[in-house]
XYZ file of C-alpha atoms in Angstrom:
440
model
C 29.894 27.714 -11.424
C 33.146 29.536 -10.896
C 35.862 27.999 -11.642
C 39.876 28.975 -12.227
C 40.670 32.103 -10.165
C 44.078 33.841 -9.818
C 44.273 36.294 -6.657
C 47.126 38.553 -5.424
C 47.879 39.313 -2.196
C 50.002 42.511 -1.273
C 49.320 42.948 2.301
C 52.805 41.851 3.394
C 51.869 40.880 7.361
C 48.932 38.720 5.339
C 51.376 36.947 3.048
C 53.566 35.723 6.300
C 50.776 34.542 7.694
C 49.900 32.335 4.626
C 53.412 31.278 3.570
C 53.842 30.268 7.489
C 50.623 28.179 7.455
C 51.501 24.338 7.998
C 49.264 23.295 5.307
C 51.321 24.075 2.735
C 53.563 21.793 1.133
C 56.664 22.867 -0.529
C 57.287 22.783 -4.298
C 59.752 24.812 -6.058
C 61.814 27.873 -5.686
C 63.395 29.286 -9.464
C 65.678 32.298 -9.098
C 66.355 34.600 -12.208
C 68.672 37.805 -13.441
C 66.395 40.952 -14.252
C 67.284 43.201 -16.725
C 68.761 45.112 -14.248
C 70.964 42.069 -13.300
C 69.284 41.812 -10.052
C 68.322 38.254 -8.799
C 64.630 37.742 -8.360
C 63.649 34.661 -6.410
C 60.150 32.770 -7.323
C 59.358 30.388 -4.650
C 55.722 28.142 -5.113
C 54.124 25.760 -2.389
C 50.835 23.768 -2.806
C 47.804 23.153 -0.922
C 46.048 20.581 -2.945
C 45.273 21.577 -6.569
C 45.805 25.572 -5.334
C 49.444 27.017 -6.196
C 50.681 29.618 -4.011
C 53.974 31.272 -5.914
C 55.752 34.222 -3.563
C 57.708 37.011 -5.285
C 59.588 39.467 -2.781
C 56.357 41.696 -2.126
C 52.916 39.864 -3.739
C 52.214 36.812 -2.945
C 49.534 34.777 -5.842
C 47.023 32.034 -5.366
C 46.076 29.910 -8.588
C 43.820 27.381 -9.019
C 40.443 26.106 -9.431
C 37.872 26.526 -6.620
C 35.866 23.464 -7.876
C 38.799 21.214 -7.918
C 39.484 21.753 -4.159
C 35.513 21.796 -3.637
C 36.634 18.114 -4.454
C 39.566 17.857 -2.759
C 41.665 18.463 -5.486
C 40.616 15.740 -7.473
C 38.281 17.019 -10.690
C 35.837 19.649 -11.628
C 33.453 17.647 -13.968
C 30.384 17.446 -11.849
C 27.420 20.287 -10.613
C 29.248 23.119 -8.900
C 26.316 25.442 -7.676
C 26.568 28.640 -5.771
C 26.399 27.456 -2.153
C 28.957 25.477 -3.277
C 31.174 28.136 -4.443
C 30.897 30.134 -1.429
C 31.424 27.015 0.952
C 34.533 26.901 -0.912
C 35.882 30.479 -0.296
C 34.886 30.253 3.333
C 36.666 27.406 3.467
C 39.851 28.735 1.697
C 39.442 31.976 4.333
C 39.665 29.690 7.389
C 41.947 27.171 6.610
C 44.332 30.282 5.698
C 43.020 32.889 7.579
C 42.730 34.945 5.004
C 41.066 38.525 5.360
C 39.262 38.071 1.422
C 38.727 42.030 1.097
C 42.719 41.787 0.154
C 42.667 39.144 -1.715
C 42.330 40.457 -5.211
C 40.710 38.591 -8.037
C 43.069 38.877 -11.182
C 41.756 36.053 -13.511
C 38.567 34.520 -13.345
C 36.933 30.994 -15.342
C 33.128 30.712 -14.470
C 30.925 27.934 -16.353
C 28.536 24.999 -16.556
C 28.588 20.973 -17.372
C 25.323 20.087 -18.794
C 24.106 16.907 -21.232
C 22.813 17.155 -24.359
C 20.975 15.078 -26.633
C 23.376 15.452 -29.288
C 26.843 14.035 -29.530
C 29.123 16.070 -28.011
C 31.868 15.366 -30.805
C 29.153 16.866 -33.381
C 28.340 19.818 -31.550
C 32.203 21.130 -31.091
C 32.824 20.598 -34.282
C 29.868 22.087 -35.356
C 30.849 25.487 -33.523
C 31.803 28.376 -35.583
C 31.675 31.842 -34.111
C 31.145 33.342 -30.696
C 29.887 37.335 -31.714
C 32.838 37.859 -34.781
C 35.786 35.521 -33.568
C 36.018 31.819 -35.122
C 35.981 28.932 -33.318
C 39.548 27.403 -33.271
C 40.604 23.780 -32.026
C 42.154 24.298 -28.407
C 44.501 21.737 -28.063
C 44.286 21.481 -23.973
C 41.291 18.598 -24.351
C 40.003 16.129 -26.599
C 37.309 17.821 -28.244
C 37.524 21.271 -27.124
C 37.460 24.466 -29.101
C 37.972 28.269 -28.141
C 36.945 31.855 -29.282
C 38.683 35.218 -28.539
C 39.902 38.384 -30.341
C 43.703 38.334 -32.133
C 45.070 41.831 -32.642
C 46.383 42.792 -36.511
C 50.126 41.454 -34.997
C 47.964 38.153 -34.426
C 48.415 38.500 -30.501
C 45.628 36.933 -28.822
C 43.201 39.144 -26.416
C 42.349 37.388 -22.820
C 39.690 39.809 -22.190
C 37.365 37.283 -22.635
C 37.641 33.954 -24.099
C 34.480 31.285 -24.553
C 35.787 27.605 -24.619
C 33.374 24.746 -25.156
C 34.693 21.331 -24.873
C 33.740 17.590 -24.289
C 33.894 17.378 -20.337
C 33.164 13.800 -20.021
C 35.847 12.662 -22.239
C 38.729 14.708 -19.506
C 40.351 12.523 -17.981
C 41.666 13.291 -14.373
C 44.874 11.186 -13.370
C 43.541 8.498 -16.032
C 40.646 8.344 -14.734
C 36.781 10.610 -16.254
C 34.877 11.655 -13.749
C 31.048 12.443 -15.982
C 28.899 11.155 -18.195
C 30.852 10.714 -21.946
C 28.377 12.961 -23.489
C 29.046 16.195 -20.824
C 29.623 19.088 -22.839
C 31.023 22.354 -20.864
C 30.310 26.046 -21.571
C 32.951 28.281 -19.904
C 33.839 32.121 -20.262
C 37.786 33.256 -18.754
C 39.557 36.044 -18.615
C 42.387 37.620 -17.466
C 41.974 41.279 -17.389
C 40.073 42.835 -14.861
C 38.405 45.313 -16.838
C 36.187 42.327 -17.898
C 34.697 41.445 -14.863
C 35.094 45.090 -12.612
C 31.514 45.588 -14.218
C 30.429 42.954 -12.369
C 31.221 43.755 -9.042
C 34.272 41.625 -8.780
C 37.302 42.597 -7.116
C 38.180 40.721 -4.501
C 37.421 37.471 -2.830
C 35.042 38.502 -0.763
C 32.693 39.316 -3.859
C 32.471 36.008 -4.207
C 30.348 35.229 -1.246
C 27.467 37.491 -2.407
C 24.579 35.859 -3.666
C 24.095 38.747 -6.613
C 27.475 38.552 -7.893
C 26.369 34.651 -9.022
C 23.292 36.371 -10.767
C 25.221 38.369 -12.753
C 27.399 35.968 -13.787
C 24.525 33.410 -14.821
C 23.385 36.524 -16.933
C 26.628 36.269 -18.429
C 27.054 33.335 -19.164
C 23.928 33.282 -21.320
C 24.169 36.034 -22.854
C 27.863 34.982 -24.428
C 25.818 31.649 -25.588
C 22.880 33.862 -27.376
C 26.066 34.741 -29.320
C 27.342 31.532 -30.107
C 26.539 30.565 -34.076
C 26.539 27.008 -34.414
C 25.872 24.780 -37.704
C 22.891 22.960 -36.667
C 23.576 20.358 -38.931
C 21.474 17.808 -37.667
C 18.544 20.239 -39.044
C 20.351 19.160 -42.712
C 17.503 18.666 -45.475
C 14.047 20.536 -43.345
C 14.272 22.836 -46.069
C 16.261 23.932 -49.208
C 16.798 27.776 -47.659
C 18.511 26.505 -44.862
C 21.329 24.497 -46.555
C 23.299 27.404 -47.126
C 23.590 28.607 -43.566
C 25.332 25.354 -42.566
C 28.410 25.934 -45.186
C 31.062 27.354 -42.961
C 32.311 29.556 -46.085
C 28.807 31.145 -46.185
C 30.173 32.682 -43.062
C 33.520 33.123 -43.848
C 32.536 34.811 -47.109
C 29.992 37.196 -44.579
C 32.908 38.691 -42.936
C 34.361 39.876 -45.517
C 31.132 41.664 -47.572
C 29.770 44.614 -46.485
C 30.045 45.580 -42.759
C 26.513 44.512 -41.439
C 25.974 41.294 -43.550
C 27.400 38.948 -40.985
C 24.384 40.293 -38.686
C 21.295 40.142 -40.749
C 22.276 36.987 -42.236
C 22.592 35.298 -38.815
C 19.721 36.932 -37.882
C 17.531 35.745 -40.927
C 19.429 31.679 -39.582
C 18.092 31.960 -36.469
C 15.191 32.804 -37.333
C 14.706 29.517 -39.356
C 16.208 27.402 -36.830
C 14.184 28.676 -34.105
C 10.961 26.568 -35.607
C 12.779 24.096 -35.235
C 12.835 22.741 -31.050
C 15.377 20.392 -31.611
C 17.703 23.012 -32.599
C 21.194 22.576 -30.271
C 21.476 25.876 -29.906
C 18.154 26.283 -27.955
C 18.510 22.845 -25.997
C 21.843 24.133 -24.567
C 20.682 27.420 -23.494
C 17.454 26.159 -21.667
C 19.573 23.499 -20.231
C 21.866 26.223 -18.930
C 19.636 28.520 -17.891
C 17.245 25.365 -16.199
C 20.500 24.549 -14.067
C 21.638 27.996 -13.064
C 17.760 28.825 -11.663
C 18.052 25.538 -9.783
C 21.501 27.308 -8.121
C 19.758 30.332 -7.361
C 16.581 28.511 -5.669
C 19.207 26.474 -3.549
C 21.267 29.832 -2.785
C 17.735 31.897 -2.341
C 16.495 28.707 0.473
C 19.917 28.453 2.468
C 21.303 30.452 4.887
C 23.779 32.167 3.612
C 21.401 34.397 1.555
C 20.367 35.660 4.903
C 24.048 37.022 5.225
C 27.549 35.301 5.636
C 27.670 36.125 9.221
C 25.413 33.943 10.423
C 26.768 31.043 7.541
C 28.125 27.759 9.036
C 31.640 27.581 7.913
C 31.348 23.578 6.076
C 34.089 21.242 8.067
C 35.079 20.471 4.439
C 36.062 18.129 1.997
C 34.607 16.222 4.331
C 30.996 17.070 4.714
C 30.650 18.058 1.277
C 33.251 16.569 -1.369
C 30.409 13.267 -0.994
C 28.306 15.545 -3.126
C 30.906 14.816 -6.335
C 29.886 13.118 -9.183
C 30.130 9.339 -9.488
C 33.285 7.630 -10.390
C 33.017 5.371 -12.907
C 35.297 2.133 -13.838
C 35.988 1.438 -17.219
C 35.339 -2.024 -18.698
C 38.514 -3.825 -19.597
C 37.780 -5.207 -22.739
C 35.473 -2.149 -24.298
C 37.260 0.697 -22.388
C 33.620 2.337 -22.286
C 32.395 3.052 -18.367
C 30.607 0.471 -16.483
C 27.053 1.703 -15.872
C 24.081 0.104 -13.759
C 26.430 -2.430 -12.380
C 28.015 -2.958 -9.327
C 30.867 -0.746 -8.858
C 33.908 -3.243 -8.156
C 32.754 -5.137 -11.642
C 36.075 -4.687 -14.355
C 33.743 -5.627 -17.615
C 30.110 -5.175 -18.557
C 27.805 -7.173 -18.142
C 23.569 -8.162 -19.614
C 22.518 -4.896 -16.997
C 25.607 -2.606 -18.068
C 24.905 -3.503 -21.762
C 20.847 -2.791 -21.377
C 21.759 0.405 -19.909
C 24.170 1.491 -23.117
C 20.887 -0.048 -24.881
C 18.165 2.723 -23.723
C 20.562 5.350 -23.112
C 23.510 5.484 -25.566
C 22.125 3.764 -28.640
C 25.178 5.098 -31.016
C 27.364 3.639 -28.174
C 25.279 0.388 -28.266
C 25.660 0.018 -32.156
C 29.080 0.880 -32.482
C 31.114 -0.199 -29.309
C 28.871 -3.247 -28.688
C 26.636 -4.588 -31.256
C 29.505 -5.310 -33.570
C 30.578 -7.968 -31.009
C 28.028 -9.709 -32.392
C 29.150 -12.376 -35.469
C 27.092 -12.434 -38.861
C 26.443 -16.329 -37.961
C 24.691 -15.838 -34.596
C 22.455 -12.911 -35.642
C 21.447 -15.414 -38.666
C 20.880 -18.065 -35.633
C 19.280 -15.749 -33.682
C 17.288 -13.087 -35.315
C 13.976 -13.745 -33.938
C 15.081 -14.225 -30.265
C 14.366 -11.129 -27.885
C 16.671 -8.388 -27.213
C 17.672 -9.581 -23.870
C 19.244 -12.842 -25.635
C 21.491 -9.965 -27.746
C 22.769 -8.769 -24.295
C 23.660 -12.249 -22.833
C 25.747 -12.911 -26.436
C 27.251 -9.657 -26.250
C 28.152 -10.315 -22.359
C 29.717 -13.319 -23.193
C 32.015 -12.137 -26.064
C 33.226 -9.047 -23.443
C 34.182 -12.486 -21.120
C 35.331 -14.475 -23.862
C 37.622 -11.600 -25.109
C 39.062 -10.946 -21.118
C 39.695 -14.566 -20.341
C 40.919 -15.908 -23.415
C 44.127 -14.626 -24.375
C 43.825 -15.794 -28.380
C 40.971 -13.374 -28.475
C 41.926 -10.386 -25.532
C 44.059 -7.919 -27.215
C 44.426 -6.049 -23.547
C 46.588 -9.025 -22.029
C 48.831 -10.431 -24.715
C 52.661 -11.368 -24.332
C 54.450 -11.979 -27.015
C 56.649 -15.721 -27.743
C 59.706 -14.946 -27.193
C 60.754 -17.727 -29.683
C 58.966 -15.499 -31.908
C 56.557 -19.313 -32.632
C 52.983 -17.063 -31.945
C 51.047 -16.463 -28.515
C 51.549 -18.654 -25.700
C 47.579 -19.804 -24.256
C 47.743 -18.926 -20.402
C 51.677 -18.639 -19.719
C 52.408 -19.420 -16.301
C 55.142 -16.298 -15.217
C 55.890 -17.961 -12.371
C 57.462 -20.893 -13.668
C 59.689 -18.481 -15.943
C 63.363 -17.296 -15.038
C 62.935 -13.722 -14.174
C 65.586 -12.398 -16.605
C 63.055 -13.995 -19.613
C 59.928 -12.408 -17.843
C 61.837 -9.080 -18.641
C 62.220 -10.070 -21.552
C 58.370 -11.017 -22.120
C 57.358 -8.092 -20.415
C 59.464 -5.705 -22.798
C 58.015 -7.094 -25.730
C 54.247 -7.403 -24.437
C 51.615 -5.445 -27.240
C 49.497 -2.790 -25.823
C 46.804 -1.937 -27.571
């Protein structure tokens, strides 16, 4: 659940003892004039996906907790509590730290759960979180933030809610979920935010209760999400008018408590409705966050941190990531219920698209179908439509006429050459090819 943490160290004999440890590899050092004209020296070393960056008397760890949970890798599957706290014990014994000094400064906590519908639809779809707009955050492909701007249009990082399209992140080229994972996070970076919460240093974070509290959070910042259920478009005539985004707009800037009652009156309406996105995402958050607290409630730390085993991690638990997923070569979508060394889908990979992605199916995969051979073939079962498809994804890899992923151009400029032999080319011309090859 908890994610991105920044922590500050001050205890100078503890910052030694961290800088000193072997593990650490080194990265940077910058060196700047104050206004003062002094020279202050930055110097940052890295221990995975965690940043440690030493000024002359505090000493700051940043990262994210679930990236080194998986060895520094990706964050996009299940990160319960046990897993959190593995983590920080972890962290505290690979570095000997003593967490009661190590002081939380910034904080990211949040879920990856799958809805029904599209994730593209239901970021768009977002409009406010309490009185602050939705805005496009330009960090990920379908992602979009909420905070507070002052009058001077400076933004507030007291607390910010970001939803975004985790399965479409890519992690060193590479996605890591299911396309359709949609994540709910809350961040900030003032500790006035989360002080409330018992949070101050580290060693909060190995107490079961503090993960309570922030489940409790974290739904109660998505009871004040408003989101356009537009897929609810056409029930009835009253509700058309809630799912304008100028209705909303316009609210604002009426009287002072119209904004309220009218979403009030909207959710009302939508709440007859159980395929409203708003209620599917906050049972589905709330269903995985009580399956954390079972699995914290059942294990032994619970019972106290003393008497914890400290996990010989990544080792015994980074197996416990989510599945990695190859991409098929000719469709670029990810190769499901095949075997995992396969580079293009195949009759089971297509079936699977089939009963579990049908927009995916229709849109990525049907169209490789021609209008002759669905005339040919229009009575024969749906097993003969995989085959067909199959065989264009093949026909399409092997067949350079027809692959647009392995293409090299003439270099006569007299069209494509049909399986040109590199070897038998001087290597100045293979430059030459290679310059000029189309990637599409």
């Amino acid at each position: 659940m908890t994610d991105f943490l920044k922590i500050a160290i001050f205890d100078l004999i503890l910052i030694d003892r961290i800088w000193n440890n072997p593990l650490l590899e080194y990265c940077e050092e910058n060196k700047r004039k104050s206004t003062e004209g002094e020279i202050i020296t930055k110097k940052s070393r890295t221990y995975k996906n965690l940043v440690f960056e030493k000024h002359a008397n505090v000493l700051f760890i940043k990262g994210s907790i679930h990236y080194l949970f998986n060895d520094g890798i990706h964050n996009a599957n299940d990160f319960s509590f046990v897993n959190s706290i593995k983590t920080v014990l972890y962290l505290a014994d690979k570095f000997s730290l003593d967490l009661t000094k190590c002081i939380i400064q910034n904080i990211e906590f949040g879920l990856n759960i799958l809805p029904k519908e599209d994730v593209k639809n239901i970021v768009t779809w977002l409009k406010y979180h309490d009185k602050n707009e939705f805005y496009k955050d330009t960090d990920f492909q379908y992602s979009k933030k909420s905070l507070k701007y002052s009058r001077e249009c400076k933004a507030n990082f007291y607390k910010v809610l970001k939803a975004y399209a985790k399965g479409l992140h890519k992690f060193e080229g590479r996605t890591y979920a299911d396309p359709n994972t949609i994540r709910i996070e809350v961040k900030s970076k003032e500790t006035k935010y989360f002080k409330p919460f018992g949070i101050y240093t580290l060693a909060d974070l190995l107490k079961p209760e503090t993960y309570l509290t922030l489940s409790d959070e974290l739904i109660k910042e998505w009871d004040n999400v408003l989101i356009l259920e537009k897929g609810l478009k056409g029930k009835e005539k009253k509700l058309d008018k809630f799912l304008d985004g100028d209705f909303w707009d316009d609210c604002l800037n009426e009287y002072r408590n119209k904004f309220a009652a009218e979403k009030k009156k909207y959710s009302k309406i939508v709440n007859r409705y159980p395929e409203n996105i708003h209620s599917e995402i906050k049972n589905k958050l709330k269903s995985k966050l009580d399956s954390f607290a079972k699995e914290l409630k059942s294990s032994a730390i619970s019972t106290g941190i003393e008497k914890a085993e400290v996990v010989q991690f990544p080792e015994s638990i980074k197996m416990e990531s989510a599945p990695i997923y190859n991409l098929c070569c000719v469709t670029k979508l990810p190769i499901r219920n095949q075997h995992n060394k396969t580079v293009n889908l195949t009759d089971n990979g297509i079936k699977w698209y089939y009963e579990n992605e049908p927009e995916t199916y229709r849109t990525k995969l049907a169209i490789l179908l021609t209008r002759k051979w669905l005339n040919k073939n229009e009575h024969s079962t749906i097993d003969i439509y995989f085959s067909e498809i199959a065989h264009q994804i093949r026909n399409r890899k092997l067949n350079p006429n027809n692959n647009y992923f392995n293409r090299y151009l003439n270099i006569e400029n007299k069209g494509l050459k049909l399986f040109p032999t590199l070897d038998l080319i001087p290597t100045e011309k293979q430059n030459l090819i290679k310059s000029k090859m189309v990637k599409i």
